[in-house]
Short mmCIF file of C-alpha atoms and ligand atoms in Angstrom, two decimals:
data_model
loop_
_atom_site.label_atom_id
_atom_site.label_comp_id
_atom_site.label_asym_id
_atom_site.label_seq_id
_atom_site.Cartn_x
_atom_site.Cartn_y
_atom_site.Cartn_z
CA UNK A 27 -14.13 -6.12 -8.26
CA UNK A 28 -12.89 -5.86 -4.59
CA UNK A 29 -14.46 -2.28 -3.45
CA UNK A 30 -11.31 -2.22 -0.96
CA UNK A 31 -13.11 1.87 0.05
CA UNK A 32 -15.11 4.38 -1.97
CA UNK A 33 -16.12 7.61 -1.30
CA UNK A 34 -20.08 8.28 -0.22
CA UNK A 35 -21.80 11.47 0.99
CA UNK A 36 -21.73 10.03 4.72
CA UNK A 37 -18.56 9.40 4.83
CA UNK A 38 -15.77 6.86 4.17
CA UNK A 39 -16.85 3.31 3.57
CA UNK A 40 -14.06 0.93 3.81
CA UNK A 41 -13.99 -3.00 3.85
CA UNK A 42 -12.45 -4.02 7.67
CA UNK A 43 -9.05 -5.79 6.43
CA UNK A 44 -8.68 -6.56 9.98
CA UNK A 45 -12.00 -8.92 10.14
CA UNK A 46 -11.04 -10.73 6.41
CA UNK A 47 -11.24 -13.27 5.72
CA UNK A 48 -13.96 -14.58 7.89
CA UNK A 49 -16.26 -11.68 8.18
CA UNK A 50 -16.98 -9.06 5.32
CA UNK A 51 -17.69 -5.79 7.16
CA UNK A 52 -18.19 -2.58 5.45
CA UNK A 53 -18.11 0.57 8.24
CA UNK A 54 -18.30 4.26 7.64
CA UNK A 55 -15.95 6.28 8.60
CA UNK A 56 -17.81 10.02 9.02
CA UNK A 57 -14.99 12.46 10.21
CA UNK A 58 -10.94 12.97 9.31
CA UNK A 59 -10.63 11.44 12.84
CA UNK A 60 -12.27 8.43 12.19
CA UNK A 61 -10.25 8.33 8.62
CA UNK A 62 -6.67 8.85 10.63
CA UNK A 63 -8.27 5.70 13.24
CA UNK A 64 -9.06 3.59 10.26
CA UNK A 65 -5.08 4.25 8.61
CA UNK A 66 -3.10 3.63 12.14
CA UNK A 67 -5.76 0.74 13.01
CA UNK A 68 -4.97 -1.11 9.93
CA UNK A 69 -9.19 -1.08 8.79
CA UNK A 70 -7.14 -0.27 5.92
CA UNK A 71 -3.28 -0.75 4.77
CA UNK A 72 -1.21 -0.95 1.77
CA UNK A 73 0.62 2.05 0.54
CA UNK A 74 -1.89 3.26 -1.92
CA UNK A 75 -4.71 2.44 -0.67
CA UNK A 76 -3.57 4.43 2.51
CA UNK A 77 -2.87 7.32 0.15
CA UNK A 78 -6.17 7.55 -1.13
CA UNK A 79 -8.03 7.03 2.28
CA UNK A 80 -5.81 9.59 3.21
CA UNK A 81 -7.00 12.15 0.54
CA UNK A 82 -10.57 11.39 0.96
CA UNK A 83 -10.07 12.11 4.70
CA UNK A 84 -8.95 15.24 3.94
CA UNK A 85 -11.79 16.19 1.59
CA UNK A 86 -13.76 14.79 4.59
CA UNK A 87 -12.13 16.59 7.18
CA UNK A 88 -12.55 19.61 5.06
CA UNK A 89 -16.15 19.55 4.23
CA UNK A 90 -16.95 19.18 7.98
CA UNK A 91 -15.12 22.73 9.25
CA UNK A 92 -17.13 24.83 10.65
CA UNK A 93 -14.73 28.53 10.41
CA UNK A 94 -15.97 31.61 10.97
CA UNK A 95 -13.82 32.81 8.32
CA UNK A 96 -10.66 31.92 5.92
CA UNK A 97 -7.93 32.22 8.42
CA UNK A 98 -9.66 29.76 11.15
CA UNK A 99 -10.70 27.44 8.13
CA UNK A 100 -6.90 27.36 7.35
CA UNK A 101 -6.12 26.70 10.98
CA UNK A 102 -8.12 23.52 10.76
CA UNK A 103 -7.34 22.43 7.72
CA UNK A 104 -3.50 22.21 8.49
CA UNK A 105 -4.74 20.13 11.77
CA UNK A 106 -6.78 17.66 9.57
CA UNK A 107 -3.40 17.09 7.06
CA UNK A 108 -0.75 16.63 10.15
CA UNK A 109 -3.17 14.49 12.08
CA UNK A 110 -3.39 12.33 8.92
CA UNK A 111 0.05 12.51 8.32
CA UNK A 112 0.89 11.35 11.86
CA UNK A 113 -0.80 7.82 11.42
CA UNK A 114 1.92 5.48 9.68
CA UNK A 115 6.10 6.56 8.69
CA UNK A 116 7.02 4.48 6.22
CA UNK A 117 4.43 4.56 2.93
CA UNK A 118 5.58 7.19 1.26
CA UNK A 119 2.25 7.18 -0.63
CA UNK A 120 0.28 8.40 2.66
CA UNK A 121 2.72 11.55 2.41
CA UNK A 122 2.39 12.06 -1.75
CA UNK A 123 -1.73 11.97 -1.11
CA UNK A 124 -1.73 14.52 1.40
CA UNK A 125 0.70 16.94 -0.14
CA UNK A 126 -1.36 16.72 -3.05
CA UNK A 127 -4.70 17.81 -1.30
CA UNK A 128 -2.44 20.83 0.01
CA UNK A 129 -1.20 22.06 -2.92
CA UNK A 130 -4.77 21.75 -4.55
CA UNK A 131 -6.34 23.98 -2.11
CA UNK A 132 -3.40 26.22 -2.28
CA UNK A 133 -3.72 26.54 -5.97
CA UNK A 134 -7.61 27.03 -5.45
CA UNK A 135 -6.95 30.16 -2.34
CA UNK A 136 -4.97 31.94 -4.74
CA UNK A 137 -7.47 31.30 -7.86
CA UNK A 138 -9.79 33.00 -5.25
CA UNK A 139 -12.44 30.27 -4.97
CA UNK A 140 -14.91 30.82 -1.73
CA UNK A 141 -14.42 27.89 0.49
CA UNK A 142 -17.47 26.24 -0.03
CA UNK A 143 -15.95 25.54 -3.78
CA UNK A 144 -13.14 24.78 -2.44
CA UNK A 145 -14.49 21.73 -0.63
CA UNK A 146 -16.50 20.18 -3.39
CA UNK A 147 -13.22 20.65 -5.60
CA UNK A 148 -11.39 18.49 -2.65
CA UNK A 149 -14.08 15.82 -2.95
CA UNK A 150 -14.03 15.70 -6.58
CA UNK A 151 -10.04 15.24 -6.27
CA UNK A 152 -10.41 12.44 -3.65
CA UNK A 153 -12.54 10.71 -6.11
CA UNK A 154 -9.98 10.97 -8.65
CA UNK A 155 -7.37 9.47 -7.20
CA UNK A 156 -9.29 6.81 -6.22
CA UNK A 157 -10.25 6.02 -9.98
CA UNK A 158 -6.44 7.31 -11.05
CA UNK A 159 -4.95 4.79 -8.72
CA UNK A 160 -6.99 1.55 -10.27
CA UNK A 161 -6.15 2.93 -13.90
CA UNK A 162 -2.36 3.11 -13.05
CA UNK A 163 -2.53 -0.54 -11.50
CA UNK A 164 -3.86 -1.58 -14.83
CA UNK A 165 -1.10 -0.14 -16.57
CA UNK A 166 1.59 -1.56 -14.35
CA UNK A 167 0.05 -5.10 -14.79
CA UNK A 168 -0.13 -4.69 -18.85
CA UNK A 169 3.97 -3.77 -18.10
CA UNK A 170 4.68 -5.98 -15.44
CA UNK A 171 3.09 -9.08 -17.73
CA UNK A 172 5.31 -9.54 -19.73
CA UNK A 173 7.99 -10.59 -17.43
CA UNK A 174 5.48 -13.64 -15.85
CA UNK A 175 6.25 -16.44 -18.18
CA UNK A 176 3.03 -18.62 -19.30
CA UNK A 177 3.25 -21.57 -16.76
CA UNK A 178 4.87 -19.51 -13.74
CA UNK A 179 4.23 -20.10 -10.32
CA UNK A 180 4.59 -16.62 -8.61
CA UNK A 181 5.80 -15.80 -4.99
CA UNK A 182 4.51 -12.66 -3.24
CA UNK A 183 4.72 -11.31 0.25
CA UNK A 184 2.45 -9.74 2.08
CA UNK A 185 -0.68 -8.32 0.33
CA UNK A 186 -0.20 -6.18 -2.61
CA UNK A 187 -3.87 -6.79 -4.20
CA UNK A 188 -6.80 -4.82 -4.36
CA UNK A 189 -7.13 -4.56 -0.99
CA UNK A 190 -4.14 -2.79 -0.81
CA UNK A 191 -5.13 -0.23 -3.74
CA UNK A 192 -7.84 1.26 -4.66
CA UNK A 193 -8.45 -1.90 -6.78
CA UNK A 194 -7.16 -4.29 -9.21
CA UNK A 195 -2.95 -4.44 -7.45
CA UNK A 196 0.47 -3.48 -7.68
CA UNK A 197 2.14 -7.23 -7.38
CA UNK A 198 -1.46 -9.06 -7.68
CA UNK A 199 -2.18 -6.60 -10.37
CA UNK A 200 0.84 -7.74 -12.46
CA UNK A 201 -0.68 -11.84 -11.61
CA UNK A 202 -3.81 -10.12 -12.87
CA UNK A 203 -2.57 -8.93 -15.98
CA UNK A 204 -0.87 -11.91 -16.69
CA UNK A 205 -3.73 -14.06 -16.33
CA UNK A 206 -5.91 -11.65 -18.37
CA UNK A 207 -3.02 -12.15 -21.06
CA UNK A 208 -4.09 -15.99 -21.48
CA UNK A 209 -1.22 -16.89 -19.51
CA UNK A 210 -1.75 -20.53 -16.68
CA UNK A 211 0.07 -18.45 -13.66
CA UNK A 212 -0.08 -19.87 -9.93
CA UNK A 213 0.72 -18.21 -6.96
CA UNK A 214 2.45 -18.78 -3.56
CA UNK A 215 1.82 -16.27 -1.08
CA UNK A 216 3.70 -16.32 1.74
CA UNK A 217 1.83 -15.73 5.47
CA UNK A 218 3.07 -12.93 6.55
CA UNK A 219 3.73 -12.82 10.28
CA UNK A 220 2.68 -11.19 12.41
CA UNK A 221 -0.26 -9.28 11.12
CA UNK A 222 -1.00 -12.24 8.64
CA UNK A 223 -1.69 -9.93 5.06
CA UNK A 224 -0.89 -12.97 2.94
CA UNK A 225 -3.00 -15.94 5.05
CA UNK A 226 -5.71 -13.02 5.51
CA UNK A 227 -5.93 -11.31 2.13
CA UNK A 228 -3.50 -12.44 -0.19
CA UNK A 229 -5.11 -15.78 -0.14
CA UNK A 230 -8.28 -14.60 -0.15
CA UNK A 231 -8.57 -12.31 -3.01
CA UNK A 232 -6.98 -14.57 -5.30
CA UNK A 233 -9.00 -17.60 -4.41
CA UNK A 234 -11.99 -15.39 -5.00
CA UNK A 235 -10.23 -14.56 -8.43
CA UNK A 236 -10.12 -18.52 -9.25
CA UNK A 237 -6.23 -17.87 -9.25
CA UNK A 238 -4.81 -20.65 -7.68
CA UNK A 239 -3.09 -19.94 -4.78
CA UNK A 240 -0.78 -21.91 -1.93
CA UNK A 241 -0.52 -20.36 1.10
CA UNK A 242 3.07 -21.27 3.07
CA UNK A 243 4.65 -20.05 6.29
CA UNK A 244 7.09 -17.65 5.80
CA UNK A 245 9.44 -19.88 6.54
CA UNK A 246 8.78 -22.46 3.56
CA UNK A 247 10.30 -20.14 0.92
CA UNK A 248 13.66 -20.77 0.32
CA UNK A 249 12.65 -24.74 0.36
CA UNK A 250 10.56 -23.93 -2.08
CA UNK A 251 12.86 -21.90 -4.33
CA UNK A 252 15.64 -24.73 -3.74
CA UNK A 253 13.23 -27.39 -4.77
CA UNK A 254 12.83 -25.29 -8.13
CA UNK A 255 9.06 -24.73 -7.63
CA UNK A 256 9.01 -20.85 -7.66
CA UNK A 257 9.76 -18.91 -11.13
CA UNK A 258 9.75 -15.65 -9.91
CA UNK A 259 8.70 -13.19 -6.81
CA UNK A 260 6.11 -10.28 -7.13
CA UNK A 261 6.01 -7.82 -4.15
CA UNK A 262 4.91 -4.32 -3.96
CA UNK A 263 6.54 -1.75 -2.08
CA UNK A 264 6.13 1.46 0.41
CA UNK A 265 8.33 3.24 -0.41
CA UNK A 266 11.46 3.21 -2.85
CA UNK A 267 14.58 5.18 -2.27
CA UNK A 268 16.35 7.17 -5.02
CA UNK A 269 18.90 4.29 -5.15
CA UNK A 270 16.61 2.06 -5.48
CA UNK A 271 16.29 0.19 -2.83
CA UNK A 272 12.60 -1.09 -1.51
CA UNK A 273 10.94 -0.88 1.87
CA UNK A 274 8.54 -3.28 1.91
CA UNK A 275 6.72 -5.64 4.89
CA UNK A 276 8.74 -7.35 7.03
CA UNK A 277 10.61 -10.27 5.60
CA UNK A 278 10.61 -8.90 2.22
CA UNK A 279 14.39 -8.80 2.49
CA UNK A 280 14.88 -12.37 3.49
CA UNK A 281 12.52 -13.40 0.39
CA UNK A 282 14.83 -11.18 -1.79
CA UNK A 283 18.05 -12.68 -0.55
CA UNK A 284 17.04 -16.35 -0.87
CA UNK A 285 15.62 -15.45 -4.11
CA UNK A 286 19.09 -14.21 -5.86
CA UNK A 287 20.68 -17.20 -3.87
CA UNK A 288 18.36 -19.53 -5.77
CA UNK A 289 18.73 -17.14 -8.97
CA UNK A 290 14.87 -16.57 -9.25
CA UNK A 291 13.74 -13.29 -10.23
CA UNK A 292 12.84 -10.39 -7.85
CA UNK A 293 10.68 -8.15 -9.31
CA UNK A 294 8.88 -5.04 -7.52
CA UNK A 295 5.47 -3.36 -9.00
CA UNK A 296 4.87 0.24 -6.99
CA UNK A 297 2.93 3.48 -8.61
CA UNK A 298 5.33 6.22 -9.29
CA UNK A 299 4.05 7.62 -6.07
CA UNK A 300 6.13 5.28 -4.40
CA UNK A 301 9.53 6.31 -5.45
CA UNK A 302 10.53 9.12 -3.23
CA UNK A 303 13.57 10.55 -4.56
CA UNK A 304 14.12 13.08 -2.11
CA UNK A 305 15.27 9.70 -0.06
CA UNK A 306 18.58 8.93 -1.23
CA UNK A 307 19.13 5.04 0.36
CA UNK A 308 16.54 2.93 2.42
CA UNK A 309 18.66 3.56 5.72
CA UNK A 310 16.76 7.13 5.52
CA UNK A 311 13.29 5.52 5.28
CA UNK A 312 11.70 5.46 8.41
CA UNK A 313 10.80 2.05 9.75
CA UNK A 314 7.30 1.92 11.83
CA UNK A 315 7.59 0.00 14.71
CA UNK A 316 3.84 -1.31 15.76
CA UNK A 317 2.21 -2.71 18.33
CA UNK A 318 3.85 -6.11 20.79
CA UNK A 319 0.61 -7.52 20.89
CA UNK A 320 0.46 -8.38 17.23
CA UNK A 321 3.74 -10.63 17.81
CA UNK A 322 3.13 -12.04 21.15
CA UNK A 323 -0.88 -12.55 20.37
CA UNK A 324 -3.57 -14.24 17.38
CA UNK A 325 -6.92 -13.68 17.37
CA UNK A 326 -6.72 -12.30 21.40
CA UNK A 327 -5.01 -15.61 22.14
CA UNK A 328 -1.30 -15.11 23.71
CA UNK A 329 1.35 -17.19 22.64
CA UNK A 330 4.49 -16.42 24.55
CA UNK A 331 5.62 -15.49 27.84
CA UNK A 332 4.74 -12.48 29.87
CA UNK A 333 7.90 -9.96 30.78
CA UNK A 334 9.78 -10.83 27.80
CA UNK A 335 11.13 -8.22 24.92
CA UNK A 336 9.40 -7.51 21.96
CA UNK A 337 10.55 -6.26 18.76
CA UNK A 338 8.05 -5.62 15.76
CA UNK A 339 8.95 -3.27 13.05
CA UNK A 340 6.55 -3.43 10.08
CA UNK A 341 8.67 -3.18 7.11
CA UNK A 342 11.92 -3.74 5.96
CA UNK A 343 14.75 -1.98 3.60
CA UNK A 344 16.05 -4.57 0.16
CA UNK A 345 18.88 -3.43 -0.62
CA UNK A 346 18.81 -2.19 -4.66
CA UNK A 347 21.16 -4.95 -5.88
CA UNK A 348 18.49 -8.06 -4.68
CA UNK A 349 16.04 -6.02 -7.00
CA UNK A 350 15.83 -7.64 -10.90
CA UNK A 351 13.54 -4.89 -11.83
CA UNK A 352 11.00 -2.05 -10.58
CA UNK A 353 7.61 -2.19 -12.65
CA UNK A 354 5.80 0.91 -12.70
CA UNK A 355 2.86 2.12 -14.85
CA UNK A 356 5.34 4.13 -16.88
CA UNK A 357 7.24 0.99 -17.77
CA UNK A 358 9.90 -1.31 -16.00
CA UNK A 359 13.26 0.50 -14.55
CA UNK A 360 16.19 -2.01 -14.22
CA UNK A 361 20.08 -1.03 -12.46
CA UNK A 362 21.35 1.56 -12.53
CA UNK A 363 18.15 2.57 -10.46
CA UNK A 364 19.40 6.00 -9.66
CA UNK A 365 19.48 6.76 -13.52
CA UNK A 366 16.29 4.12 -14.24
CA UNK A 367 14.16 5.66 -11.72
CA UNK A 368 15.09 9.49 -12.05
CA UNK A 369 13.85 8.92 -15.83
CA UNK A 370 10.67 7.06 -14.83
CA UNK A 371 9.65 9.93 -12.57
CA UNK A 372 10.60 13.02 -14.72
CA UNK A 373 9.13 11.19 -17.66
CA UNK A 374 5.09 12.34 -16.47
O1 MRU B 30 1.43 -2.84 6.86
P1 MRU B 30 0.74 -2.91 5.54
O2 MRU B 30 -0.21 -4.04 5.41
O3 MRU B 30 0.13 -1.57 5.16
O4 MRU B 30 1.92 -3.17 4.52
C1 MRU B 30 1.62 -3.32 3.17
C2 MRU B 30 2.77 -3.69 2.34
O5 MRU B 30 3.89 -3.82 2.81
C3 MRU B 30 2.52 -3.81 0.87
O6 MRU B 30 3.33 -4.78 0.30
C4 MRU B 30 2.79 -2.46 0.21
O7 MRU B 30 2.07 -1.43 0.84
C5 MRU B 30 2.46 -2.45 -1.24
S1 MRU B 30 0.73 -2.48 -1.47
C6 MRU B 30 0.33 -2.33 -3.06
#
């Protein structure tokens, strides 16, 4: 299996998603610092695999105070979680990791443990989640399965693999499962402009997976869809509103349009960590904008003018009534999502 990051004594080791496919580095990441670089850098992306680099830079972060008593340790550990919490908006998951750390060590003050315990307990719960997180991906492929019929060919967006998790998938999990279920699936997987998840990753995890895979522009799709050579769409998500509706990358919504145009199938696979129901409707999601160079540039080389305006937000909102159905590893919520999804989450 892909070891997207695991936690060591040194530090963080995470695969460099910005060197794949052509080189396979591992770095270490040694401080909560170098953790919060690695999230905002993009080393590593996808909403739960953020979360749990995330946690396990707070266990870092933690482990590495030096506080001449409770109060300063306190002090510092607030800095570590805002710091980590400042890297990306929109991944809801990033958020959900964090507040769980807090509330752990909150839970472990009043219990009275001495700090040093309270560290090791952090670790242990970084770990976890990490191991948690590739369990529930298993569990949303075994549900999401079932809706891939034998013979399918698959279109997904962006990367929502292993790499994006802390193994198996949320989207590529559900292609997983599927194929694990005797079933012939094949995938399309859209490019994925401008940081290039599904060229870069996408393509390369499932190629390594002997899953065949086509990789198109992501302008191809709707041809492809109209020439009746798509059965469904897979994507994962960053965040899903109360209503339902789905931030995902950018150009998920175009994908999800075309698709109930061409009356394909639009399914979504996310953890439960991914609903946030304190957002009522994607227009309250906030949408990271990143950096102009990854739209005007490749690989260092420029492609357009110098002078002119740049626009590059990362994700984009799909409005609840594109989406056919929301699997989770709790089971598959369908319209009306407000209900669906409520259920799903209170169900734990
Ligand atoms: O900017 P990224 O690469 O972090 O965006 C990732 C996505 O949009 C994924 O589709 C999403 O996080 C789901 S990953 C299981």
């Amino acid at each position: 299996m892909i070891k997207t990051l695991e936690w060591t004594d040194e530090g963080v080791v995470m695969i460099d998603q910005r060197l794949l496919p052509t080189e396979e580095v591992y770095p270490i990441f040694k401080t909560y610092e170098e953790v919060a670089y690695a999230i905002k850098e993009m080393v590593v992306r996808g909403a739960p695999a953020i979360g749990v680099a995330a946690a396990m830079g707070v266990a870092l972060g933690a482990r590495n105070i030096t506080a001449k008593d409770a109060a300063q340790f306190e002090q510092q550990f607030q800095l570590i979680c805002e710091v980590l919490a400042g890297t990306r908006p929109t991944a809801v998951n990033l958020f959900w990791a964090i507040e769980r750390m807090k509330t752990l060590y909150e839970k472990l003050k009043s219990e009275g443990l001495s700090l040093a315990e309270i560290c090791v307990r952090l670790i242990e719960e970084a770990k976890h989640m990490h191991e948690e997180d590739v369990s529930i991906n298993k569990a949303m492929g075994t549900n999401g399965a079932t809706l891939i019929p034998d013979g399918a060919t698959v279109l997904t967006h962006c990367n929502a693999g292993a790499l994006a998790t802390a193994g198996y998938g949320t989207a590529l999990g559900v292609i997983r499962a599927a194929v694990e279920a005797g079933k012939k699936v094949a995938v399309y997987a859209d490019e994925t402009r401008p940081f290039l998840q599904g060229a870069r990753l996408t393509a390369w995890e499932l190629h390594k997976d002997n899953i065949p895979v086509t990789l198109i522009t992501d302008n191809m799709a709707g041809h492809f869809m109209k020439a009746g050579k798509l059965d469904c769409v897979v994507v994962g998500a960053d965040r899903i509103a109360a209503n339902g509706d789905v931030a995902n990358k950018i150009g998920t919504y175009s994908v999800a349009v075309l698709a109930k145009e061409n009356n394909i199938p639009f399914y979504v696979a996310a953890p439960i960590s991914t609903i946030d129901l304190n957002t009522k409707t994607g227009d309250d999601i906030p949408i990271e904008e990143r950096p102009q160079t990854e739209v005007t540039h490749v690989k260092g080389t420029q492609l357009s003018p110098e002078g002119i305006t740049i626009a590059n937000p990362a994700f984009d909102v799909t409005p609840n009534r594109y989406v056919t159905a929301i699997i989770t590893e709790r089971g598959v919520a369908r319209a009306p999502y407000t209900e669906s999804l409520q259920a799903l989450v209170q169900g734990a």
